Coordinates of C-alpha atoms in Angstrom, one line a residue:
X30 CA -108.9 74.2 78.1
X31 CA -108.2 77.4 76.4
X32 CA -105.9 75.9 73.7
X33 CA -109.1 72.8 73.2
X34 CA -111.5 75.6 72.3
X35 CA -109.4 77.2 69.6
X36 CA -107.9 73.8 68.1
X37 CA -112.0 72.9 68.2
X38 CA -112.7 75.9 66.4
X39 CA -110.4 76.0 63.9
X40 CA -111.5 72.4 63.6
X41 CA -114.6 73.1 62.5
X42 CA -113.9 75.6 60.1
X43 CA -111.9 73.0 57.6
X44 CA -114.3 71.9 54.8
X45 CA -116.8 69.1 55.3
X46 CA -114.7 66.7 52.9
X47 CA -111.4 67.4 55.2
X48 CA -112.9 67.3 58.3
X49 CA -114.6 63.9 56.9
X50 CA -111.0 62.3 55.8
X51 CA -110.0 63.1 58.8
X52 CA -112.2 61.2 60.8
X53 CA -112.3 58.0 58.7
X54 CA -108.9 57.8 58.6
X55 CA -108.2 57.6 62.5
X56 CA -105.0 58.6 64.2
X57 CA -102.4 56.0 64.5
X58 CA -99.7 57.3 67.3
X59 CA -96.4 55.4 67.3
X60 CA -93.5 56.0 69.8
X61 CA -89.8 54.8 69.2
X62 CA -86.5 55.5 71.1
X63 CA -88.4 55.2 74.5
X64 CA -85.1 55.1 76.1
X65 CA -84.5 58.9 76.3
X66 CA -87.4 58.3 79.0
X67 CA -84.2 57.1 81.2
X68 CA -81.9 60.1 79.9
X69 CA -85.0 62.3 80.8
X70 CA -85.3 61.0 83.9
X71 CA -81.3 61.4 85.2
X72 CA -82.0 65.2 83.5
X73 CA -84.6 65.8 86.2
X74 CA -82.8 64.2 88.8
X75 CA -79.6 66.4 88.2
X76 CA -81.5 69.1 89.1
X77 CA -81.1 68.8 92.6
X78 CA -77.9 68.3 92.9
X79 CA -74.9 70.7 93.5
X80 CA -72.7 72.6 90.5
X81 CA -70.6 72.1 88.4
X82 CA -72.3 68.1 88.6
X83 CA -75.3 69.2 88.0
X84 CA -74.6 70.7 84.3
X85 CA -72.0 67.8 83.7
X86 CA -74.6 65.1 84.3
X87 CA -77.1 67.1 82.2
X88 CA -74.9 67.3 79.3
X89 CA -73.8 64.1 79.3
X90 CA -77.3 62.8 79.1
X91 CA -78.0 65.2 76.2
X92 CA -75.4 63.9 74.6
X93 CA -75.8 60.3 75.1
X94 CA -79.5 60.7 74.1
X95 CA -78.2 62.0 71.2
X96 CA -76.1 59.0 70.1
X97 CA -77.7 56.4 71.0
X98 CA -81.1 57.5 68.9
X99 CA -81.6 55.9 65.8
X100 CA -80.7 58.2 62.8
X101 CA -84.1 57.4 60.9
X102 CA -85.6 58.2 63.9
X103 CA -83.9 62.2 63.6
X104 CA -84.1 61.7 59.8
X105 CA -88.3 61.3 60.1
X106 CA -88.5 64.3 63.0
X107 CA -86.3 66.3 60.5
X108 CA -84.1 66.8 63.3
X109 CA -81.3 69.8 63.6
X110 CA -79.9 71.8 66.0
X111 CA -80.7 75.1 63.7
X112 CA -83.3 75.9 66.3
X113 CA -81.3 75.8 69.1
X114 CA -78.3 77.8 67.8
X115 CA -81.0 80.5 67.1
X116 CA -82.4 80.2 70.6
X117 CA -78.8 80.4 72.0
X118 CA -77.4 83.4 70.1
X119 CA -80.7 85.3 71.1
X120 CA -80.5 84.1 75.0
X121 CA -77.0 85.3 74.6
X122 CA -77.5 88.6 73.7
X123 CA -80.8 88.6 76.5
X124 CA -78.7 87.6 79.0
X125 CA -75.5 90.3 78.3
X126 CA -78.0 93.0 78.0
X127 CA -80.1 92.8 81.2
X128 CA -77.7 92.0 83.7
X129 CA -77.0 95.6 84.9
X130 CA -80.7 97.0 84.0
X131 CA -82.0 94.2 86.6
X132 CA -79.3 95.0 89.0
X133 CA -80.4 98.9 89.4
X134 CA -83.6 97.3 89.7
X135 CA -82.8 95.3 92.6
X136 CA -81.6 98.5 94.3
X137 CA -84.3 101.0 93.3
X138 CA -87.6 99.1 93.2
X139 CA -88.7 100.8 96.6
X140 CA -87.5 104.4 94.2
X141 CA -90.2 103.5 91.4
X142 CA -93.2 103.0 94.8
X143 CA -92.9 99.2 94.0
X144 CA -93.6 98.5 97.4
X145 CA -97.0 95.9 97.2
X146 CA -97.2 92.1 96.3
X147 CA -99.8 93.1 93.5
X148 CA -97.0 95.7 91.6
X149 CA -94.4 92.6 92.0
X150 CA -96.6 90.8 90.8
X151 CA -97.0 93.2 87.2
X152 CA -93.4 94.2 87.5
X153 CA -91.9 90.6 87.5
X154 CA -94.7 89.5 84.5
X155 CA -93.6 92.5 82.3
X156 CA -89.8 91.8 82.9
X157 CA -90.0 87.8 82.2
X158 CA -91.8 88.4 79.2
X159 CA -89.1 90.1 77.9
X160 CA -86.2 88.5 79.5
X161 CA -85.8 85.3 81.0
X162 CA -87.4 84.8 84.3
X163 CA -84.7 82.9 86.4
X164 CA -82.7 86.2 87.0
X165 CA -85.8 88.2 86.8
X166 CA -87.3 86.4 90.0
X167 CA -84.1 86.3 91.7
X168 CA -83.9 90.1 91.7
X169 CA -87.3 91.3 91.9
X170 CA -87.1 88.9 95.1
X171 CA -83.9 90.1 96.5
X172 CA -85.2 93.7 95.8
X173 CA -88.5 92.5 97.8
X174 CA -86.3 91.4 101.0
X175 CA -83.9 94.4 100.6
X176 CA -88.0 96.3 101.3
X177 CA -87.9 94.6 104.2
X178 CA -84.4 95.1 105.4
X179 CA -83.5 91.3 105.0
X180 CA -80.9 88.8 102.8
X181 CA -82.4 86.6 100.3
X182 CA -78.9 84.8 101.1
X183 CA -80.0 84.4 104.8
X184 CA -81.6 81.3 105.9
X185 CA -83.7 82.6 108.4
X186 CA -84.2 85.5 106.7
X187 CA -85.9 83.4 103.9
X188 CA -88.2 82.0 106.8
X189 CA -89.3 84.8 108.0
X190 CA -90.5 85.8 104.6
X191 CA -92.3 82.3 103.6
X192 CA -94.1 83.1 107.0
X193 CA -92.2 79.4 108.8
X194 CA -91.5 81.7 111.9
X195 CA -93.1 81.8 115.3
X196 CA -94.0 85.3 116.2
X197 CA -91.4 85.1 119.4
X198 CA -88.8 85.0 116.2
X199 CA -90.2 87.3 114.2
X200 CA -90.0 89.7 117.0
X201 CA -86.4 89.4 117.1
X202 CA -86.4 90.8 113.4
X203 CA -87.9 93.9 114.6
X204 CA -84.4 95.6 115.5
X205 CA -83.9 95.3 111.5
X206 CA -86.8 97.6 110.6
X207 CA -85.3 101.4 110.8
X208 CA -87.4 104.2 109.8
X209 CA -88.5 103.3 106.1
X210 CA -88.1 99.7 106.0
X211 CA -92.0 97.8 105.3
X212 CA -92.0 95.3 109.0
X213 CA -92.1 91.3 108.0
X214 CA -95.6 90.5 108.8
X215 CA -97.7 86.8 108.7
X216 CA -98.3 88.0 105.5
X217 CA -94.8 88.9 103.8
X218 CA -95.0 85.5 101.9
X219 CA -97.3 86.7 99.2
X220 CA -94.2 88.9 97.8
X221 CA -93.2 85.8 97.4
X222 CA -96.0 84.4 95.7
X223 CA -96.9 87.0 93.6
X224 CA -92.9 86.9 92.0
X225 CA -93.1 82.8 92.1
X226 CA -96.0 83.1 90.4
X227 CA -95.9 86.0 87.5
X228 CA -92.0 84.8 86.6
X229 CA -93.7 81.3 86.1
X230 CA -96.9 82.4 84.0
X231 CA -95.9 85.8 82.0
X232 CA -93.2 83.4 80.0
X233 CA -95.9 82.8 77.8
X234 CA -96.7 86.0 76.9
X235 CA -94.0 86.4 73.9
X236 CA -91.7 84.2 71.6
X237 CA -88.5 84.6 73.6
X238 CA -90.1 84.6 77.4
X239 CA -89.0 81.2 77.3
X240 CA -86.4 79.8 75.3
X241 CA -88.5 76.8 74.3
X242 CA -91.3 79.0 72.7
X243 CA -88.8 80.6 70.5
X244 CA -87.6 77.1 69.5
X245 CA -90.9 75.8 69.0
X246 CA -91.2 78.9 66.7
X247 CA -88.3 77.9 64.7
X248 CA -89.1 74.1 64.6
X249 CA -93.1 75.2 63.4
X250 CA -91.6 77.2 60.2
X251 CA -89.0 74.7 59.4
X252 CA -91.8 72.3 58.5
X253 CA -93.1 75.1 56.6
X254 CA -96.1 75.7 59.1
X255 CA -96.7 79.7 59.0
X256 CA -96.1 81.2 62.4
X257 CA -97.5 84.4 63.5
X258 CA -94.7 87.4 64.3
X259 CA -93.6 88.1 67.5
X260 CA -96.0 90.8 68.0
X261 CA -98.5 88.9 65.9
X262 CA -98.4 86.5 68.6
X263 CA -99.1 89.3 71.4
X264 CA -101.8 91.0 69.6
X265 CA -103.9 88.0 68.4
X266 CA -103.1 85.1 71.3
X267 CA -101.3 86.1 74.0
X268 CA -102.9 89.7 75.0
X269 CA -106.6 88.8 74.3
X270 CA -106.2 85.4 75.8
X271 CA -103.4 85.4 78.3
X272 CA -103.7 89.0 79.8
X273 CA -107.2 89.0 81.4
X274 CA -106.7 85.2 82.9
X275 CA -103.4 87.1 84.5
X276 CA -105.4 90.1 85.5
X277 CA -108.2 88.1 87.1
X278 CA -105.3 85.9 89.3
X279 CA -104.2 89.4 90.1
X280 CA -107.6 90.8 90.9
X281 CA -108.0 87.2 93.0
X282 CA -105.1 87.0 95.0
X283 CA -102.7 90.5 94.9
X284 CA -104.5 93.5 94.4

């Protein structure tokens, strides 16, 4: 809805003889090499199955996809993988870099008073803006269990936490909460929440939150479309835009 307003706006701001060719001339959408839709689909599948089949199944559907598109097809979508060696050399460096500085976080979160669902919430946004939010959310949820004196590796451990036990169970958790350690309650699940939910969203807020905005980037000024910088994009879209829909889920649901 957001995005419809500001394409509507800048819309109407193109001059009346544009905005007139535009409109006479219709939109004509064609769509060719409808078999990725297969490849797409094992991609998706793959995902729940076990490593190392999981990536082997993945890239062999990339691949295949690959060669068994039409070359006009690439030719017409100016098709190259310059975006995606971009997007891997930076996740590269992302991922070498952040390792340890998200493993001290995992052991001193309860150090820094990050002790509530609503500072997980902020903590994990800031973080997967930055870096990439798969090993964000796995510590900044291991660090909330570790607050609890739990295993994120424990099965019923991880019930507990979603709130799937009966209280007789949860009672039997008790003998894990020493002086210092935050009791699993009916309503531990919304640390969960609050990191499922911030890792997902905040990915938006900068170019290389997610590895596909970066490459969108790249693809957008390789057709010669002028792209805002990276913090540009923060200061003009994402911040005014982004950061009070954020603040008001926070407000809603983990303050």
């Amino acid at each position: 809805f957001v995005f419809y307003l500001i394409d509507r706006y800048n819309y109407k701001k193109l001059p009346d003889v544009m905005e007139r060719e535009i409109e006479a001339k219709g939109e004509e959408a064609v769509v060719e090499g409808l078999h990725n839709v297969i490849f797409l689909a094992i991609i998706l599948g793959a995902v729940f199955l076990e490593e190392p089949i999981r990536e082997i199944i993945m890239i062999g559907s990339a691949v295949a996809s690959y060669l068994t598109t039409k070359r006009e097809i690439h030719e017409r979508n100016d098709f190259n993988f310059i975006p995606i060696k971009e997007v891997a050399i930076l996740f590269a460096g992302i991922f070498a870099t952040m390792v340890p500085a998200l493993d001290w976080l995992e052991l001193n979160a309860e150090k820094l008073g990050i002790t509530h669902p609503g500072q997980f919430f902020w903590g994990t946004g800031v973080l997967s803006s930055f870096l990439d939010n798969a090993p964000t959310y796995l510590n900044f949820l291991s660090a909330a269990f570790g607050l609890h004196g739990l295993s994120v590796d424990n099965p019923i451990h991880m019930k507990a936490m979603l709130g799937m036990l009966s209280p007789n169970d949860l009672s039997h958790l008790q003998i894990l909460h020493n002086s210092g350690v935050f009791p699993v309650t009916n309503d531990s699940w919304k640390y969960v929440q609050a990191i499922s939910v911030s890792a997902v969203i905040f990915g938006a807020m900068t170019y290389i939150g997610n590895g596909p905005n970066f490459m969108v980037k790249s693809i957008a000024e390789q057709a010669h479309i002028k792209m805002p910088s990276f913090f540009g994009y923060m200061i003009k879209y994402s911040m005014p835009i982004l950061l009070p829909i954020f603040t008001f889920i926070w407000f809603i649901f983990f303050r």
